[in-house]
CSV table of C-alpha atoms in Angstrom, one decimal:
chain,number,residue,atom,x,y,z
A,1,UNK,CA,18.6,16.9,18.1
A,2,UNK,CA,21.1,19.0,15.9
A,3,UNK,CA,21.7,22.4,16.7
A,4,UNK,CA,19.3,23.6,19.1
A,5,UNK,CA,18.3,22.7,22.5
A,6,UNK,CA,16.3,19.1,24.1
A,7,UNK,CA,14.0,21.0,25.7
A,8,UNK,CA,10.9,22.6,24.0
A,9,UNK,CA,10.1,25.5,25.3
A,10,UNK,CA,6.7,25.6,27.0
A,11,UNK,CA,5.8,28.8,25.4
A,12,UNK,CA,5.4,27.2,22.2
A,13,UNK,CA,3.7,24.1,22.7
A,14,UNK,CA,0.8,23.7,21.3
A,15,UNK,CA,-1.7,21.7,22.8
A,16,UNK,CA,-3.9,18.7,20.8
A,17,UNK,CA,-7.2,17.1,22.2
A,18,UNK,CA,-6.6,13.4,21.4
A,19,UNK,CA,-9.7,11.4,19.8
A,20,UNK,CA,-9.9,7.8,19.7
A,21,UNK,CA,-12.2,6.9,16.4
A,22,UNK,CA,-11.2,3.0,16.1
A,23,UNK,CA,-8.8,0.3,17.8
A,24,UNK,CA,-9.1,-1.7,15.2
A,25,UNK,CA,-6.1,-2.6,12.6
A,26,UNK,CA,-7.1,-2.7,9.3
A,27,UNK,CA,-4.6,0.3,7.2
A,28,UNK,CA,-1.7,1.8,7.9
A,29,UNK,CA,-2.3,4.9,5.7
A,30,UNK,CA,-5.1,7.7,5.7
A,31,UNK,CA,-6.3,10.8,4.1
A,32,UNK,CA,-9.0,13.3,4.8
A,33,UNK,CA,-11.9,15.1,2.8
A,34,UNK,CA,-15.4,15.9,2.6
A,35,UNK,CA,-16.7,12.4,0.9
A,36,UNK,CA,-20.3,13.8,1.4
A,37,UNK,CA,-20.2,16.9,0.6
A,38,UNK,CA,-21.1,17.9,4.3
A,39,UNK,CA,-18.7,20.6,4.8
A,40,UNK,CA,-16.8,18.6,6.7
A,41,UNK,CA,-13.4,16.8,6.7
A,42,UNK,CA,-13.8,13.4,6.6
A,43,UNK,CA,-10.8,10.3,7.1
A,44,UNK,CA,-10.8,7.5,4.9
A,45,UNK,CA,-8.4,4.5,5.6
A,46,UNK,CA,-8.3,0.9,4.4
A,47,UNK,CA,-12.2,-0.5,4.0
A,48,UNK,CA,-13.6,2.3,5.8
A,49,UNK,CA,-14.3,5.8,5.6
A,50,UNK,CA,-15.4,8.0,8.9
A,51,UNK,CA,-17.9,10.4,8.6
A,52,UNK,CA,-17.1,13.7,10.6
A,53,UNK,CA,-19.4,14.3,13.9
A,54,UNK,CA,-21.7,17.4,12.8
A,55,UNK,CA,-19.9,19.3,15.6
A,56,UNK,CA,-17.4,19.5,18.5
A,57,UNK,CA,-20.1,18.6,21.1
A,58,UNK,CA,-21.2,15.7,19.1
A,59,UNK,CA,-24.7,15.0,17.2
A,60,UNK,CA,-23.3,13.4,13.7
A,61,UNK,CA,-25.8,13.1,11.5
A,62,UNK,CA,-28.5,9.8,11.9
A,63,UNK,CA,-27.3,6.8,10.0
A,64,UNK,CA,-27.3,3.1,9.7
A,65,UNK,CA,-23.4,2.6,9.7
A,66,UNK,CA,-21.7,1.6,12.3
A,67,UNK,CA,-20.9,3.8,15.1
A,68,UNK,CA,-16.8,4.4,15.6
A,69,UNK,CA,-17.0,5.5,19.3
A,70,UNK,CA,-17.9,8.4,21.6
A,71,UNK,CA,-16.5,11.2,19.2
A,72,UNK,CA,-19.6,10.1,17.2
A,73,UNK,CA,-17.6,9.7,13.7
A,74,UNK,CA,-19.7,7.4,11.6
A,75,UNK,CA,-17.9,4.1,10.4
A,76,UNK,CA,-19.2,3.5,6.3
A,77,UNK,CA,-17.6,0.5,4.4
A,78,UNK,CA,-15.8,1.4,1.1
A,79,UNK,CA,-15.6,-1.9,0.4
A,80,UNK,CA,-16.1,-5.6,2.1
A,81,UNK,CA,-13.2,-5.4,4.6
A,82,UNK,CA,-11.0,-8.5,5.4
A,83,UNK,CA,-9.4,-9.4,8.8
A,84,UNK,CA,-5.6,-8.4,9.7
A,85,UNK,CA,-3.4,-9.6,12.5
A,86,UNK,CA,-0.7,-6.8,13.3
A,87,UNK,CA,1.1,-9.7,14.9
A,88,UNK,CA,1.4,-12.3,12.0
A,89,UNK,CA,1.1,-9.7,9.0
A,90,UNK,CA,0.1,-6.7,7.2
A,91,UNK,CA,-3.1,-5.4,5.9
A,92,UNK,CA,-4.1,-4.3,1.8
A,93,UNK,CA,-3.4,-0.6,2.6
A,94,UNK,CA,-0.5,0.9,2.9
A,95,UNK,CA,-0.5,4.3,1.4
A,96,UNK,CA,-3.9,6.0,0.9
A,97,UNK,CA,-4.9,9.6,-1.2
A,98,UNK,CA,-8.0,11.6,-1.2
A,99,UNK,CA,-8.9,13.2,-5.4
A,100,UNK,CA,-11.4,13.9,-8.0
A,101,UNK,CA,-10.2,10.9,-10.0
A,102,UNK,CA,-13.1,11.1,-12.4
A,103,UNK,CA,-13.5,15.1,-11.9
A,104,UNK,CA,-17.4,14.4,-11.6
A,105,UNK,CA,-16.8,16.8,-8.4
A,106,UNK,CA,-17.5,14.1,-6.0
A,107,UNK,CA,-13.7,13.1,-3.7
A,108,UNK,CA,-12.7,9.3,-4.8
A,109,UNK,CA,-10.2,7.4,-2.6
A,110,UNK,CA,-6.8,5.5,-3.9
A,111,UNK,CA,-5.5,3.0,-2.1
A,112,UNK,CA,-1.8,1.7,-2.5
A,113,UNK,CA,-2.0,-2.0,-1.2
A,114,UNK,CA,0.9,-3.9,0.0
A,115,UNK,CA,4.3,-3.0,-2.4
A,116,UNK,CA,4.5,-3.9,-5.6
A,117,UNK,CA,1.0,-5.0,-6.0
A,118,UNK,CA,-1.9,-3.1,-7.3
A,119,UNK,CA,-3.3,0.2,-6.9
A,120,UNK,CA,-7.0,0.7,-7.1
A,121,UNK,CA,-8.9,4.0,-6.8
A,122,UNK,CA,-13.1,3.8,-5.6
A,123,UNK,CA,-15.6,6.0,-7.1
A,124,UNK,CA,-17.6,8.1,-4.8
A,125,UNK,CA,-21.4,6.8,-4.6
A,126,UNK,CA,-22.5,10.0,-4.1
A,127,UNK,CA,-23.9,9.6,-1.1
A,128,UNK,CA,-25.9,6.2,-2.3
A,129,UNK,CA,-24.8,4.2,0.8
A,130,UNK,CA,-23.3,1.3,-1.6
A,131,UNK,CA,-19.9,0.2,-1.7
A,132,UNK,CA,-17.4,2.3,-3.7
A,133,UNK,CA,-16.9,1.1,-7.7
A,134,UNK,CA,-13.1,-0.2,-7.4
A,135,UNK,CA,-10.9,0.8,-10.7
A,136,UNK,CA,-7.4,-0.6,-11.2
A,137,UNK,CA,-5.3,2.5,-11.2
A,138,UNK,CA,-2.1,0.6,-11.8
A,139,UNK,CA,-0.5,-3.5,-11.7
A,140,UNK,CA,2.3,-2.6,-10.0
A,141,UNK,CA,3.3,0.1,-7.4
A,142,UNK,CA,6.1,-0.5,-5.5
A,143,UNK,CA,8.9,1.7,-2.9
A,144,UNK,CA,7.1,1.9,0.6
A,145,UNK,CA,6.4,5.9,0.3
A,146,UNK,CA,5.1,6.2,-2.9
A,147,UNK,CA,4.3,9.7,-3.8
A,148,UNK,CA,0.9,11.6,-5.0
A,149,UNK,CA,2.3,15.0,-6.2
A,150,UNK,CA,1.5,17.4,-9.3
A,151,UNK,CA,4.5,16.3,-11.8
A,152,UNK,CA,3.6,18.1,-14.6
A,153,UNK,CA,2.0,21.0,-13.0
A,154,UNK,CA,-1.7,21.0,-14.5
A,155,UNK,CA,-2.9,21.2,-10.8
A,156,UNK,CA,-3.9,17.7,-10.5
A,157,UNK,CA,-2.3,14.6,-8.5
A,158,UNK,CA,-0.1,12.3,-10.2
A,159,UNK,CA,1.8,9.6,-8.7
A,160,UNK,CA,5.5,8.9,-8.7
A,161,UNK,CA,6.5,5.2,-7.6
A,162,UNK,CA,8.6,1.8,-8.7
A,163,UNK,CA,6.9,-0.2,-11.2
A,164,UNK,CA,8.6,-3.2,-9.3
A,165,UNK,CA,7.4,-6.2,-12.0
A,166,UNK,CA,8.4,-4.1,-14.9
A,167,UNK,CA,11.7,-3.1,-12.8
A,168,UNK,CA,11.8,0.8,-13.4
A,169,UNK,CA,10.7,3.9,-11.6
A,170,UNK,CA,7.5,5.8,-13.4
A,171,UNK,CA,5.3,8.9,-12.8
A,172,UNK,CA,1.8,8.1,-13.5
A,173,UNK,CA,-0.4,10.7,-15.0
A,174,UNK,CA,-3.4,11.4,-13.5
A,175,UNK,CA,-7.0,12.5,-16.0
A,176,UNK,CA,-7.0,15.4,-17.2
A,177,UNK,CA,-10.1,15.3,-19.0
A,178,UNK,CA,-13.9,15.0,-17.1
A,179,UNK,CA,-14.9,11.6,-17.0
A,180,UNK,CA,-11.2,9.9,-18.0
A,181,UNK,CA,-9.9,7.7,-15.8
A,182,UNK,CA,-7.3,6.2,-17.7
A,183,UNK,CA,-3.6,7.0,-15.5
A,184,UNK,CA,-0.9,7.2,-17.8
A,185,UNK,CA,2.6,5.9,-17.3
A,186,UNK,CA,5.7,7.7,-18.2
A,187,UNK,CA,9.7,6.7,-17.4
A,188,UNK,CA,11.9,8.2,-15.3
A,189,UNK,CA,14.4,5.5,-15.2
A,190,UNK,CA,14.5,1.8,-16.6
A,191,UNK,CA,17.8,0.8,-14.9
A,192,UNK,CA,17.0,-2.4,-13.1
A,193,UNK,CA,17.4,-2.5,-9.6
A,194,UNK,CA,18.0,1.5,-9.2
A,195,UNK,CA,14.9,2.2,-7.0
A,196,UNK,CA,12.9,-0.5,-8.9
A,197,UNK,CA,12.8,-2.9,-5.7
A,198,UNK,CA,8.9,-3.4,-4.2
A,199,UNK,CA,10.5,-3.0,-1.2
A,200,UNK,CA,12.9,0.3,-2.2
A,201,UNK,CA,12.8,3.1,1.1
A,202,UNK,CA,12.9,6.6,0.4
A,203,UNK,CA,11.3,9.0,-2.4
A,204,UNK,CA,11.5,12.6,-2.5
A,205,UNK,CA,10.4,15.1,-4.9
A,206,UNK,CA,12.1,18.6,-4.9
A,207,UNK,CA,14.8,20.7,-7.2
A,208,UNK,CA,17.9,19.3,-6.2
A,209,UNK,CA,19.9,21.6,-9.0
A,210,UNK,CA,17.7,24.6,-8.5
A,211,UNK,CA,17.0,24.8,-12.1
A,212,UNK,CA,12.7,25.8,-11.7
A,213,UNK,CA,12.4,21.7,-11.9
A,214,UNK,CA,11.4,19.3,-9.6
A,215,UNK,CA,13.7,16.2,-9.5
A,216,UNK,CA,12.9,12.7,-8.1
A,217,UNK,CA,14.9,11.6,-5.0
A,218,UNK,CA,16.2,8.4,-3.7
A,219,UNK,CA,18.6,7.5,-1.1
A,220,UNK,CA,21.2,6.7,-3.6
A,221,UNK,CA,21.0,9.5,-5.8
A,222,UNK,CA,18.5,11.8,-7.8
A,223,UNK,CA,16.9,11.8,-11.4
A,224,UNK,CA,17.3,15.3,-13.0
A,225,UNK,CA,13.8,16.6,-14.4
A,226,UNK,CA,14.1,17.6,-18.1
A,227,UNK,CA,12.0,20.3,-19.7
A,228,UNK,CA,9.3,18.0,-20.5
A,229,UNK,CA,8.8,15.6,-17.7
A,230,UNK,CA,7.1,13.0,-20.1
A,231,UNK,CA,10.3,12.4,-21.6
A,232,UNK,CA,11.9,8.8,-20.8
A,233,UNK,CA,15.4,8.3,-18.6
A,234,UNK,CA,16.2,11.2,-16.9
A,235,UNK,CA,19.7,12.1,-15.8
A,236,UNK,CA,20.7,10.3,-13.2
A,237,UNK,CA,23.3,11.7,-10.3
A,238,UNK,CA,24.9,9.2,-7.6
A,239,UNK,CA,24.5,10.5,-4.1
A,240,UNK,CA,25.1,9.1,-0.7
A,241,UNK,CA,22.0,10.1,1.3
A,242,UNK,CA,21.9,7.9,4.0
A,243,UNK,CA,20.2,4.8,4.9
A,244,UNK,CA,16.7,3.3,4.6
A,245,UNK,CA,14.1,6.3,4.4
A,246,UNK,CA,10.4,7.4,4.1
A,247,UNK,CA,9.1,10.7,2.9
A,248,UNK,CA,12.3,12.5,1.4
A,249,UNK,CA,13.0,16.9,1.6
A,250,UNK,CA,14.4,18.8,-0.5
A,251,UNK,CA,15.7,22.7,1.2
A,252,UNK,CA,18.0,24.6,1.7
A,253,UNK,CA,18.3,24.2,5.3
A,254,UNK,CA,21.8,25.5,6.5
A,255,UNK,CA,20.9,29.0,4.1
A,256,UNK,CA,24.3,28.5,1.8
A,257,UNK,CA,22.5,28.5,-1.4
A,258,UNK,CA,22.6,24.9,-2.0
A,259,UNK,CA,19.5,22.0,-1.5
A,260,UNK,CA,19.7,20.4,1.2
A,261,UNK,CA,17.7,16.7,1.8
A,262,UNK,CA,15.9,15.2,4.7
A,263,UNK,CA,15.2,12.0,5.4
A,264,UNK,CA,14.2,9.3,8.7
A,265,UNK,CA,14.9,6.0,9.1
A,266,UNK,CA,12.1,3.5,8.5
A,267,UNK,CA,13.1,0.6,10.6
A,268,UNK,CA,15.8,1.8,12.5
A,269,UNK,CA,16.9,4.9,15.0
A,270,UNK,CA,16.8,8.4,13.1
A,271,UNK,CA,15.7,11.5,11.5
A,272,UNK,CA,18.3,13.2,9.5
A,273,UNK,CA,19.4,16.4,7.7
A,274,UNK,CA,21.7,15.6,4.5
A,275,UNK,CA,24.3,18.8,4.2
A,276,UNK,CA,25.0,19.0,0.6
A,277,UNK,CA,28.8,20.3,0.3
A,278,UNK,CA,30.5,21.3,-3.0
A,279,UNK,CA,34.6,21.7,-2.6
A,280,UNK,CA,36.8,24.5,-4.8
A,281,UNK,CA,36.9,22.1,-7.8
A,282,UNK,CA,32.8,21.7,-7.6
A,283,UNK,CA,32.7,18.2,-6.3
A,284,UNK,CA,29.6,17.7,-4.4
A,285,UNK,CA,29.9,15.0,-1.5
A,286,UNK,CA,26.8,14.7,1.5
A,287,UNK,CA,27.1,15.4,5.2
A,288,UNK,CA,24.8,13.5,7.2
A,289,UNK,CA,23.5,15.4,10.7
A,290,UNK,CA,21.1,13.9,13.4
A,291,UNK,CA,17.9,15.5,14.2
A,292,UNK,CA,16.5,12.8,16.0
A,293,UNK,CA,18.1,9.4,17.2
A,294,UNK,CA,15.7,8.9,20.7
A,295,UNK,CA,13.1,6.8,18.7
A,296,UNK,CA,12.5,4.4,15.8
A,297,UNK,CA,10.9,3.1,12.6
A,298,UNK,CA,9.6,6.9,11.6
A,299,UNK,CA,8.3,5.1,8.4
A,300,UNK,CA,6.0,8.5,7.9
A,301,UNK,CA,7.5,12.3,7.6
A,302,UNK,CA,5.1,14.8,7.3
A,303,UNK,CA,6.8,18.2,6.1
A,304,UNK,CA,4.0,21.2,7.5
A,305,UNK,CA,3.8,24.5,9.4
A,306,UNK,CA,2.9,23.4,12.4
A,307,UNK,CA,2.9,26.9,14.4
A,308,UNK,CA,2.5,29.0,11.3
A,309,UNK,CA,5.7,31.1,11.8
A,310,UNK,CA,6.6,30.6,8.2
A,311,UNK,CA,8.9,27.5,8.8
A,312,UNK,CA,8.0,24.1,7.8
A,313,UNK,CA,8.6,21.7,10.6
A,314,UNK,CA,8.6,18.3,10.6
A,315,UNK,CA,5.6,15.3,11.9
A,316,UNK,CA,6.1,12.0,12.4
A,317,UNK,CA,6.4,9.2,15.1
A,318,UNK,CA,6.8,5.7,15.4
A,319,UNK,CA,5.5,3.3,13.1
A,320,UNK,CA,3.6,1.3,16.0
A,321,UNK,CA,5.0,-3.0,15.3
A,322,UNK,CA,6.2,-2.4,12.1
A,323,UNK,CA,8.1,-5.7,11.6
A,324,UNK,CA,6.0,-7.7,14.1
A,325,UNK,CA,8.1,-6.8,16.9
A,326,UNK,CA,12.0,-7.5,15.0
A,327,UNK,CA,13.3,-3.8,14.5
A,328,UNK,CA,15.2,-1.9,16.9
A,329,UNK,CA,13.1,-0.1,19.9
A,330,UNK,CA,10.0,-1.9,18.2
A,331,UNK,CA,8.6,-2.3,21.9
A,332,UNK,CA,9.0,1.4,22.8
A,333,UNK,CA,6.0,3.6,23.2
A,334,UNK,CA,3.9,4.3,20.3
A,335,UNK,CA,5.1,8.6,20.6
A,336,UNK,CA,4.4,11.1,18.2
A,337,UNK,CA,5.9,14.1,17.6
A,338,UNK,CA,6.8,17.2,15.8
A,339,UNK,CA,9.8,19.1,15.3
A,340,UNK,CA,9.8,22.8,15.3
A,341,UNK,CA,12.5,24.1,12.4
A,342,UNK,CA,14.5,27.2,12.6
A,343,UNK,CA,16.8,27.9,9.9
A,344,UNK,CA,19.8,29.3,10.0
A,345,UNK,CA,23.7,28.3,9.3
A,346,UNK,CA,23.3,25.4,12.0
A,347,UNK,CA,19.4,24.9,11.3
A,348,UNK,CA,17.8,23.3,14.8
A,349,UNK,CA,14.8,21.3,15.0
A,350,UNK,CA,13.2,21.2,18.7
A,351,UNK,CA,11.0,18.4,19.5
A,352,UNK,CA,7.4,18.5,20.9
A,353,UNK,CA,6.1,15.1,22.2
A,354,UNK,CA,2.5,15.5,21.1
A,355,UNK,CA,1.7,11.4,22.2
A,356,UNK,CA,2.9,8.2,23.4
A,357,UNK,CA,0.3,5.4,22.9
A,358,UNK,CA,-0.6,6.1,19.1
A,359,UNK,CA,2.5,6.4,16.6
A,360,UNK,CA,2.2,7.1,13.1
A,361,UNK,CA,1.7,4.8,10.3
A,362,UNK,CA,3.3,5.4,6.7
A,363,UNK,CA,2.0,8.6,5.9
A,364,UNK,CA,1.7,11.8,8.1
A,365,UNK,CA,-1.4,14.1,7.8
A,366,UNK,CA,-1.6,17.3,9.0
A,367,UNK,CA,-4.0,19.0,7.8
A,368,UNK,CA,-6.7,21.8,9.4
A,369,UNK,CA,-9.8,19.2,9.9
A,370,UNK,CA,-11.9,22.1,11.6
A,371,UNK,CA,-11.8,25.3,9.8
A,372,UNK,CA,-10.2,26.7,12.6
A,373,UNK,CA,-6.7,27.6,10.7
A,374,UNK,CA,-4.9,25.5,12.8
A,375,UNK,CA,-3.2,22.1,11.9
A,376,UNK,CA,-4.6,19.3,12.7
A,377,UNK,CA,-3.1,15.4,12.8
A,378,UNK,CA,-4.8,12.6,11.7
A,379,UNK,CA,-3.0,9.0,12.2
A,380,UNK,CA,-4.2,5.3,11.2
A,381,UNK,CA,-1.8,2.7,11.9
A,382,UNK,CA,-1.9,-1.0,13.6
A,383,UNK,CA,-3.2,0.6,16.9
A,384,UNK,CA,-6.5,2.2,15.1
A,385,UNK,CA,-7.5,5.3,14.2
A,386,UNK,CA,-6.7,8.7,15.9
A,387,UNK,CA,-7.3,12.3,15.3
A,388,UNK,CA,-5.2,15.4,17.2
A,389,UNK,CA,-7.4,18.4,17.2
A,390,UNK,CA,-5.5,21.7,17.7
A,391,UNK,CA,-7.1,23.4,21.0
A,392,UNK,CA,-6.6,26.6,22.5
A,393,UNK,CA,-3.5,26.6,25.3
């Protein structure tokens, strides 16, 4: 922990009712909404997506699927599933996202397989009980936190990843019209083997120069958005910001006017904050601080209010036998956690151990599944599928 204290207060805790809705391993990614058009927040992962009970007590809606477990969420296939072994391998999902791909107002599901192969987004049946129509959405998405944000701010979700077999880094339009599908590709760098790599850790969007633009973040540097973001090569700026990385952060944390980065290790010990310092002559160098070093392989950073004081904190936890049992502290519980932020000069993070037989997987979602205005976490990962509902103290 840097700058604050080891011990959460117990004031602040906030208290989650755990729910067990699979075992099984068949994604490591997730994302929620209401497929059915229900009301309710669904979770989609890998082949499956779990229809929400109709209410805390239970009494989901009668169906032919296959039942999940006691929580009553309903198991549908999205598609014919295959069989994974978290011992001897990985699954086909890796990163998953919830939009109106097709804007027919019915929620369609992307899924990321493993890096550097395809992407493929499913049509919503509309409630037809068939499988979902699979589109290619791109041949090649590669870096192992690829990242679904709104680069050229019409509102929609595009995607920002490595288009490893062409060896550069793209942002991929999303349709703007009703009824396109088509997802457009559009350089940010074709420098071979800077960020390119299937494999590459770390991607962050955020404005590193604080010029109004977001800027595309890696762990060696950062690609300077121009005023039109369709235009090809961006400026590139060399930066040291620490080893290999998930979900990347761009704030000013320490309050001295300058962006700051943050960053956890994927496969080894850490969560860190990266102090941006510019000398008298304007040289900017990097000053790495620890937030975290107690656990490992935090392959998933979610960046959310937790406590809604105003102050994003941090989510994550271990990425549950990432490597098949060969990365540091691999056999150490499964926690989860988040980290309460309070910024200042010497910003503080205070950790909240939410759970220890569950993890996180490559993707953190927090996200208010009830209606109840508070955050909610939602985790899919080689141990199942698991949902954290926000309860009173």
């Amino acid at each position: 922990l840097y700058g604050g204290s080891a011990n959460a207060q117990k004031n602040k805790e906030l208290k989650f009712k755990k729910h067990v809705i699979n075992t099984e391993f068949f994604s490591e990614g997730a994302a929620v909404g209401d497929f059915n058009k229900d009301g309710r927040m669904d979770i989609i992962a890998g082949a499956f997506w779990y229809e929400a009970p109709a209410s805390k007590k239970g009494g989901a809606k009668k169906s032919n699927a296959q039942t999940g477990d006691v929580q009553n969420w309903i198991k549908h296939e999205v598609y014919k599933p295959g069989k994974f072994d978290f011992n001897t391998g990985y699954s086909d999902s890796f990163i998953n996202h919830a939009m109106d791909v097709d804007q027919d107002g019915w929620i369609d599901y992307i899924r990321v397989d493993f890096p550097g192969e395809a992407a493929v987004w499913y049509q919503n049946p509309k409630n037809s009980g068939e499988h979902w129509k699979a589109h290619q959405l791109y041949t090649s998405v590669g870096n192992e936190s690829p990242l679904f944000v709104d680069v050229d701010g019409d509102g929609r979700d595009d995607l920002i990843c490595a288009d490893s077999k062409g060896n550069r880094v793209i942002w991929l339009e999303s349709p703007k019209q009703k009824g396109d599908t088509q997802w457009t590709p559009h350089v940010i760098s074709d420098v071979k083997d800077r960020g390119t790599h299937q494999f590459t850790h770390g991607l962050g969007f955020g404005d590193m120069n604080k010029d109004g633009r977001k800027d595309v973040v890696i762990r060696s540097g950062w690609w300077e958005a121009p005023a039109g973001p369709k235009q090809a090569n961006w400026a590139w700026h060399p930066a040291d910001l620490g080893e290999d990385a998930a979900q990347m952060y761009v704030m000013d944390l320490d309050q001295d006017g300058d962006m700051d980065v943050i960053s956890s290790s994927a496969h080894a010990y850490g969560i860190w904050w990266h102090e941006q310092v510019v000398d008298a002559s304007g040289a900017v160098s990097w000053k790495q601080h620890d937030i975290m070093t107690t656990f490992s392989q935090t392959h998933g950073l979610g960046l959310v209010d937790m406590n809604k004081d105003g102050n994003p904190d941090l989510v994550t936890g271990k990425r549950f036998w990432a490597h098949q049992g060969h990365d540091p502290g691999e056999r150490e519980p499964a926690v989860l956690y988040w980290f309460e932020y309070k910024p200042g000069k010497v910003p503080s993070w205070t950790p909240h151990l939410i759970d220890s037989d569950s993890g996180n997987g490559l993707q953190a979602n927090a996200v208010d599944m009830n209606k109840d205005k508070k955050v909610d976490i939602v985790v899919v990962n080689k141990k199942g599928v698991f949902y954290f509902e926000r309860v009173k103290k």
